[in-house]
Every structure is written in C-alpha cells, then in structure tokens.
XYZ file of C-alpha atoms in Angstrom:
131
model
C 12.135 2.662 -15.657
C 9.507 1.836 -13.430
C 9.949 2.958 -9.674
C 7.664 0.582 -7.991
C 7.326 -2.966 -9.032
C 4.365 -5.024 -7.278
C 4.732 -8.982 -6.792
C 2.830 -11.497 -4.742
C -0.822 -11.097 -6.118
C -2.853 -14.105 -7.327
C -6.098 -16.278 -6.502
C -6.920 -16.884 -3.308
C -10.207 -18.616 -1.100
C -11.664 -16.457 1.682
C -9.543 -17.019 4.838
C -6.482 -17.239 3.593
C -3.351 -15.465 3.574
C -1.407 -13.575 0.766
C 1.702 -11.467 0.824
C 2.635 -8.528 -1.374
C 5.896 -6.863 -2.203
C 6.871 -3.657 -3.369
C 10.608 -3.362 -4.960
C 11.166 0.118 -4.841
C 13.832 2.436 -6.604
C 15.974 4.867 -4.588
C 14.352 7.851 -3.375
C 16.140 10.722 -2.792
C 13.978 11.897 0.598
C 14.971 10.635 3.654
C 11.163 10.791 5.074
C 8.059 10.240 3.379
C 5.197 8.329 3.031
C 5.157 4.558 1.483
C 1.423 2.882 1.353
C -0.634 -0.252 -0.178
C -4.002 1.432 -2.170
C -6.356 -0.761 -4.194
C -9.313 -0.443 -6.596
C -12.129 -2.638 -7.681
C -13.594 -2.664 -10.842
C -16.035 0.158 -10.833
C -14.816 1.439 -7.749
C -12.822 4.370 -6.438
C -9.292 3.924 -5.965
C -9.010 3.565 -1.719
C -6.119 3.187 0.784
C -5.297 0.148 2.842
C -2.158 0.875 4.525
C 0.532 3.074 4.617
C 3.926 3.858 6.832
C 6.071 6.712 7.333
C 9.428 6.039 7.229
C 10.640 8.189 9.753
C 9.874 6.609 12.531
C 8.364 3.636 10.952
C 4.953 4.512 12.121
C 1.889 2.652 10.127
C -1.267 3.340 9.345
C -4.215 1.548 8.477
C -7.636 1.656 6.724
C -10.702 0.320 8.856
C -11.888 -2.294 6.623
C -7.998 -4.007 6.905
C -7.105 -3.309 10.342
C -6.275 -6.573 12.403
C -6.220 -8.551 9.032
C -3.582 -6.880 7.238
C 0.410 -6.049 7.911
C 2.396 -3.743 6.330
C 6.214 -3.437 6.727
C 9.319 -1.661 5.436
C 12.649 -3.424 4.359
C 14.783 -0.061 4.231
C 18.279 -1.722 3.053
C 16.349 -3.685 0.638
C 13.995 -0.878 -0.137
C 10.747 -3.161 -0.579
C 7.599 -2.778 1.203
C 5.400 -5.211 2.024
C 1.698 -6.078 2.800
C 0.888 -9.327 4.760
C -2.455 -10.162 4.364
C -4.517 -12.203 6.568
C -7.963 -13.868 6.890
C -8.703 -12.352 2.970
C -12.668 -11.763 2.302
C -14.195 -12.062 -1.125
C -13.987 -7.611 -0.813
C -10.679 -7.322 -0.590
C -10.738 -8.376 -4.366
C -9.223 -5.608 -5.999
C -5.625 -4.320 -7.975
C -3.663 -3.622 -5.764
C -1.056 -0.478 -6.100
C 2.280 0.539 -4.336
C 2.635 4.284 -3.783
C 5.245 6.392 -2.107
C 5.383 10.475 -1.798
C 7.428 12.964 0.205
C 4.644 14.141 2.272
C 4.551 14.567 6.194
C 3.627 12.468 8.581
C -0.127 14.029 9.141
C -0.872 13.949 5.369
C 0.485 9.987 5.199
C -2.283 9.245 7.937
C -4.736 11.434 6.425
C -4.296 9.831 3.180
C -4.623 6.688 4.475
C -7.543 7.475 6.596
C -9.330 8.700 3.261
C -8.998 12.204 4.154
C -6.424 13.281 1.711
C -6.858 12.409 -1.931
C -3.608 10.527 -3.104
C -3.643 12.392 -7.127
C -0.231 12.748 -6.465
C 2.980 10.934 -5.869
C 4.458 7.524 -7.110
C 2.521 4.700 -9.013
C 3.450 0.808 -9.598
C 1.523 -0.435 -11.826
C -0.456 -2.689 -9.287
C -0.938 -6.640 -8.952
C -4.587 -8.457 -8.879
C -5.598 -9.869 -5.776
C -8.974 -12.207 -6.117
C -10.322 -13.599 -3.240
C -13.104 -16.270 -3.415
C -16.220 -17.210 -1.640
C-alpha cells in the first residue's frame, strides 16, 4: 500500500490560493523529517518545504517563503501545504516525502544542500498555475 497519498492539486490563475494534503501511514519513528518537493517538466526534482516533527520546526525553500505554509496534523497524520499568492513557476508535481533523518539534514535538504535519493515517496499531485 501506498504510504503517502497527495490530494488538493488542480488548475489554478496566478494569485491565488491552493491547499495540499498529505495522508500519511504510521511511521514507526517518533522524529523525522516530513516535507513538500516538486518537479517541473524538464526540471530537477527541488524542495519547497519541510518540518521536523520534533519540535515542529519548518523549513522553507527561498522561492516559497512568505507565500507558502506548511503544517503537521500529528493525530491525523496528514501534512499539509497552504499555498498562497501562486505564480505561473510554481507549476510543477508536487510530492510528499518523509524520512527518519535529523533535524540538520531536514533543513539541509530543504535548503538544497542535501540530495533527498532517499526516504518516502507519494506519488505526487499536479499543481498548474496560470498567467
């Protein structure tokens, strides 16, 4: 069975607002990383926002920070990414990811640093955002 299920994508006009969910399985780790990463066609896959959840600290990628929200439901175990005042680039698939990694790596691999070739895949949702 799949671990992480994506909702909420769709077609959207520049300035609006979209939300995406995550519904994840249980996950036997008490702390690890959970993030948002999306890819454009012909692009590299990139990060947009993560959180640890110990301590519920979140991280996010320059080109989303201010616009976009993500958030944690731990008894429900969903994450979510609120996205706000979309541009025609944040067109892209959009992919829920989660591995038991520390704190320092979950920023790192949201601030491009780390490489995320490892870990937990859905199998992403299309977000298109037009002029």
């Amino acid at each position: 069975a799949q671990q992480l299920v994506e909702s909420g994508g769709g077609s959207v006009q520049a300035g609006d607002s979209l939300r995406l969910s995550c519904a994840a399985s249980e996950f036997r780790y008490t702390c690890y990383c959970m993030g948002w990463f999306r890819q454009a066609p012909g692009q590299e896959r990139e990060a947009a926002a993560g959180i640890y959840t110990c301590g519920g600290r979140s991280y996010y990628a320059d080109s989303v920070k201010g616009r976009f929200t993500i958030s944690r439901n731990a008894d429900k175990n969903t994450l979510d990414l609120q996205m706000a005042a979309l541009k025609p680039e944040d067109s892209a698939k959009y992919y829920c990811w989660r591995d038991r990694v520390g704190q320092g790596t979950c920023e790192g691999l949201i601030a491009g640093r780390v490489k995320a070739d490892f870990g937990q895949w859905g199998l992403g949702t299309q977000v298109t955002v037009s002029p």
